[in-house]
Amino acid sequence: MLPLLGTDEDVVAFFAGVADLDATAPADHLLEEGVRLASGARLEQSARAGSGDAFCFVGEGGEERPVVYVSLDGESGPLALGLPELVRLCLVAPWWRDAHGRTTGELQGVADEYREDVPDLDQRRDRAAQALGIDPAGLPSEATVLDRLAELSRGPVAETCLVVGYEGEPLDPLFDAAHR
């Protein structure tokens, strides 16, 4: 699936242009020196946001590995258990970065603003999903993917995905368990 995120026209248009996940030049994706997992396991950047923030696989393996987000602002956290789950998150709630600390009503406002800024969001999402072999009608709800972010932000997954900065201190959590 990762190659399609960087090559298919409809997929790139949605993920890089709408969801701010750019996988078009994986060889150019390098983490800041010294940023690593506390466990010592492998942290492999596979995509980036326009800001330079990183989407990284955790450990060894393929697209089934956990995915962690590392921001240049000193925050990090798990987003998904595998690339397919990350893809669903981005398809359903491309504005997920704005979910932290917001109430359900505030989240609806964020989603509405996003749709105002990207009026063809649903059409672009559906084209990208179909290009990836995903039936748009089978996508989870916004509440489901946001609940999943909260679930991943605590417990063993968060511990496995703990990122430390170049000074050896853990980065701040990207999300806490109380997003709603």
Coordinates of C-alpha atoms in Angstrom, one line a residue:
M1 CA 0.0 0.0 0.0
L2 CA 2.9 2.4 0.8
P3 CA 4.0 2.6 -2.9
L4 CA 0.5 3.7 -3.9
L5 CA 0.6 6.5 -1.3
G6 CA 3.5 8.0 -3.2
T7 CA 2.6 7.2 -6.8
D8 CA -1.1 7.0 -7.6
E9 CA -2.4 10.4 -8.7
D10 CA -5.7 10.3 -6.8
V11 CA -4.1 8.9 -3.7
V12 CA -1.3 11.4 -3.7
A13 CA -3.8 14.2 -4.3
F14 CA -5.7 13.2 -1.2
F15 CA -3.0 12.1 1.2
A16 CA -0.4 14.8 0.4
G17 CA -2.8 17.5 -0.5
V18 CA -5.6 17.0 2.0
A19 CA -4.4 14.7 4.8
D20 CA -0.9 16.2 4.9
L21 CA 0.8 12.8 4.6
D22 CA 3.4 12.9 1.8
A23 CA 4.9 9.5 0.9
T24 CA 6.2 10.6 -2.6
A25 CA 9.9 10.6 -1.8
P26 CA 10.6 8.0 0.9
A27 CA 14.4 8.2 0.5
D28 CA 14.2 11.9 1.4
H29 CA 12.5 11.1 4.7
L30 CA 15.1 11.3 7.5
L31 CA 14.5 11.9 11.2
E32 CA 16.4 14.5 13.1
E33 CA 19.6 13.0 14.4
G34 CA 19.2 11.5 17.9
V35 CA 15.4 11.1 17.7
R36 CA 14.8 7.4 18.5
L37 CA 12.5 5.0 20.3
A38 CA 13.2 4.6 24.0
S39 CA 13.2 0.8 23.6
G40 CA 16.0 1.0 21.1
A41 CA 13.8 -0.6 18.4
R42 CA 14.0 0.6 14.9
L43 CA 12.2 3.9 14.0
E44 CA 11.8 4.2 10.3
Q45 CA 10.4 7.4 8.7
S46 CA 8.1 6.5 5.8
A47 CA 6.3 9.8 5.1
R48 CA 6.2 13.4 6.2
A49 CA 3.8 16.3 6.7
G50 CA 4.3 19.6 5.0
S51 CA 5.7 21.0 8.3
G52 CA 8.4 18.4 8.3
D53 CA 6.8 16.2 11.0
A54 CA 7.4 12.5 10.5
F55 CA 5.2 9.4 10.1
C56 CA 7.4 6.5 11.2
F57 CA 7.1 2.7 11.4
V58 CA 8.1 1.1 14.7
G59 CA 10.3 -2.0 14.8
E60 CA 11.0 -4.5 12.1
G61 CA 8.7 -5.8 9.4
G62 CA 6.4 -4.3 6.8
E63 CA 3.3 -2.3 6.7
E64 CA 1.7 -4.1 9.7
R65 CA 4.1 -2.3 12.1
P66 CA 2.8 0.4 14.4
V67 CA 2.9 3.9 13.1
V68 CA 4.0 6.8 15.2
Y69 CA 3.9 10.5 14.5
V70 CA 6.9 12.7 15.5
S71 CA 6.4 16.4 15.4
L72 CA 9.1 19.0 15.2
D73 CA 7.4 20.7 18.1
G74 CA 8.6 17.9 20.4
E75 CA 5.5 15.7 20.5
S76 CA 5.0 12.2 19.4
G77 CA 2.5 9.4 19.7
P78 CA 1.1 6.3 18.1
L79 CA -1.5 6.7 15.3
A80 CA -2.2 3.3 14.1
L81 CA -1.3 -0.4 14.3
G82 CA -0.3 -0.8 10.7
L83 CA -0.5 1.3 7.5
P84 CA -4.1 0.2 6.7
E85 CA -5.3 1.7 10.0
L86 CA -3.4 4.9 9.3
V87 CA -4.9 5.1 5.9
R88 CA -8.4 4.8 7.3
L89 CA -7.6 7.5 9.9
C90 CA -6.5 9.9 7.3
L91 CA -9.4 9.1 4.9
V92 CA -12.0 9.6 7.7
A93 CA -10.5 12.4 9.7
P94 CA -7.7 14.1 7.7
W95 CA -7.9 16.9 10.4
W96 CA -6.9 14.4 13.2
R97 CA -4.0 16.6 14.3
D98 CA -6.6 19.2 15.6
A99 CA -8.4 16.6 17.7
H100 CA -6.1 16.9 20.8
G101 CA -7.9 18.4 23.8
R102 CA -11.2 19.1 22.0
T103 CA -14.7 18.3 23.0
T104 CA -17.1 16.4 20.6
G105 CA -18.8 19.7 19.7
E106 CA -15.4 21.4 19.0
L107 CA -14.3 18.4 16.9
Q108 CA -17.5 18.8 14.8
G109 CA -16.5 22.5 14.3
V110 CA -13.0 21.5 13.2
A111 CA -14.5 18.9 10.7
D112 CA -16.9 21.5 9.4
E113 CA -14.2 24.1 8.8
Y114 CA -12.1 21.5 7.1
R115 CA -15.0 20.7 4.7
E116 CA -15.4 24.4 4.0
D117 CA -11.7 24.6 3.1
V118 CA -11.9 21.4 1.0
P119 CA -15.4 21.4 -0.5
D120 CA -14.7 18.3 -2.6
L121 CA -13.3 16.4 0.4
D122 CA -15.7 13.5 0.1
Q123 CA -15.1 13.0 -3.6
R124 CA -11.4 13.2 -3.2
R125 CA -11.5 10.8 -0.3
D126 CA -13.7 8.3 -2.3
R127 CA -11.3 8.4 -5.3
A128 CA -8.3 7.8 -3.1
A129 CA -10.0 5.0 -1.2
Q130 CA -11.1 3.3 -4.4
A131 CA -7.5 3.6 -5.8
L132 CA -6.3 1.8 -2.7
G133 CA -9.0 -0.9 -3.0
I134 CA -11.0 0.3 -0.1
D135 CA -14.8 0.6 -0.3
P136 CA -15.6 4.2 1.0
A137 CA -18.9 2.9 2.3
G138 CA -17.0 0.5 4.6
L139 CA -14.9 3.2 6.3
P140 CA -15.3 3.7 10.1
S141 CA -16.9 6.8 11.6
E142 CA -15.0 9.8 12.7
A143 CA -15.8 8.9 16.3
T144 CA -14.4 5.4 15.9
V145 CA -11.1 6.6 14.5
L146 CA -10.7 9.3 17.1
D147 CA -11.6 6.8 19.9
R148 CA -8.9 4.6 18.4
L149 CA -6.3 7.4 18.7
A150 CA -7.2 7.8 22.3
E151 CA -6.9 4.0 22.9
L152 CA -3.5 3.9 21.3
S153 CA -2.3 6.9 23.3
R154 CA -2.3 4.9 26.5
G155 CA -1.0 1.5 27.7
P156 CA 1.3 -0.9 26.0
V157 CA 1.2 0.6 22.5
A158 CA 2.1 4.1 23.8
E159 CA 5.0 2.5 25.8
T160 CA 6.2 0.6 22.7
C161 CA 6.1 3.8 20.6
L162 CA 7.7 6.1 23.2
V163 CA 10.1 8.5 21.3
V164 CA 12.9 10.3 22.9
G165 CA 14.7 13.4 21.5
Y166 CA 18.3 14.0 20.8
E167 CA 18.8 15.0 24.5
G168 CA 17.5 11.6 25.6
E169 CA 14.2 12.9 27.1
P170 CA 10.8 11.5 26.1
L171 CA 8.9 13.7 23.7
D172 CA 5.5 15.1 24.9
P173 CA 2.5 12.9 24.2
L174 CA 0.8 13.8 20.9
F175 CA -2.6 12.8 22.4
D176 CA -3.8 11.9 25.8
A177 CA -6.6 9.5 26.4
A178 CA -9.2 12.2 27.1
H179 CA -9.7 13.7 23.6
R180 CA -13.5 13.9 23.9

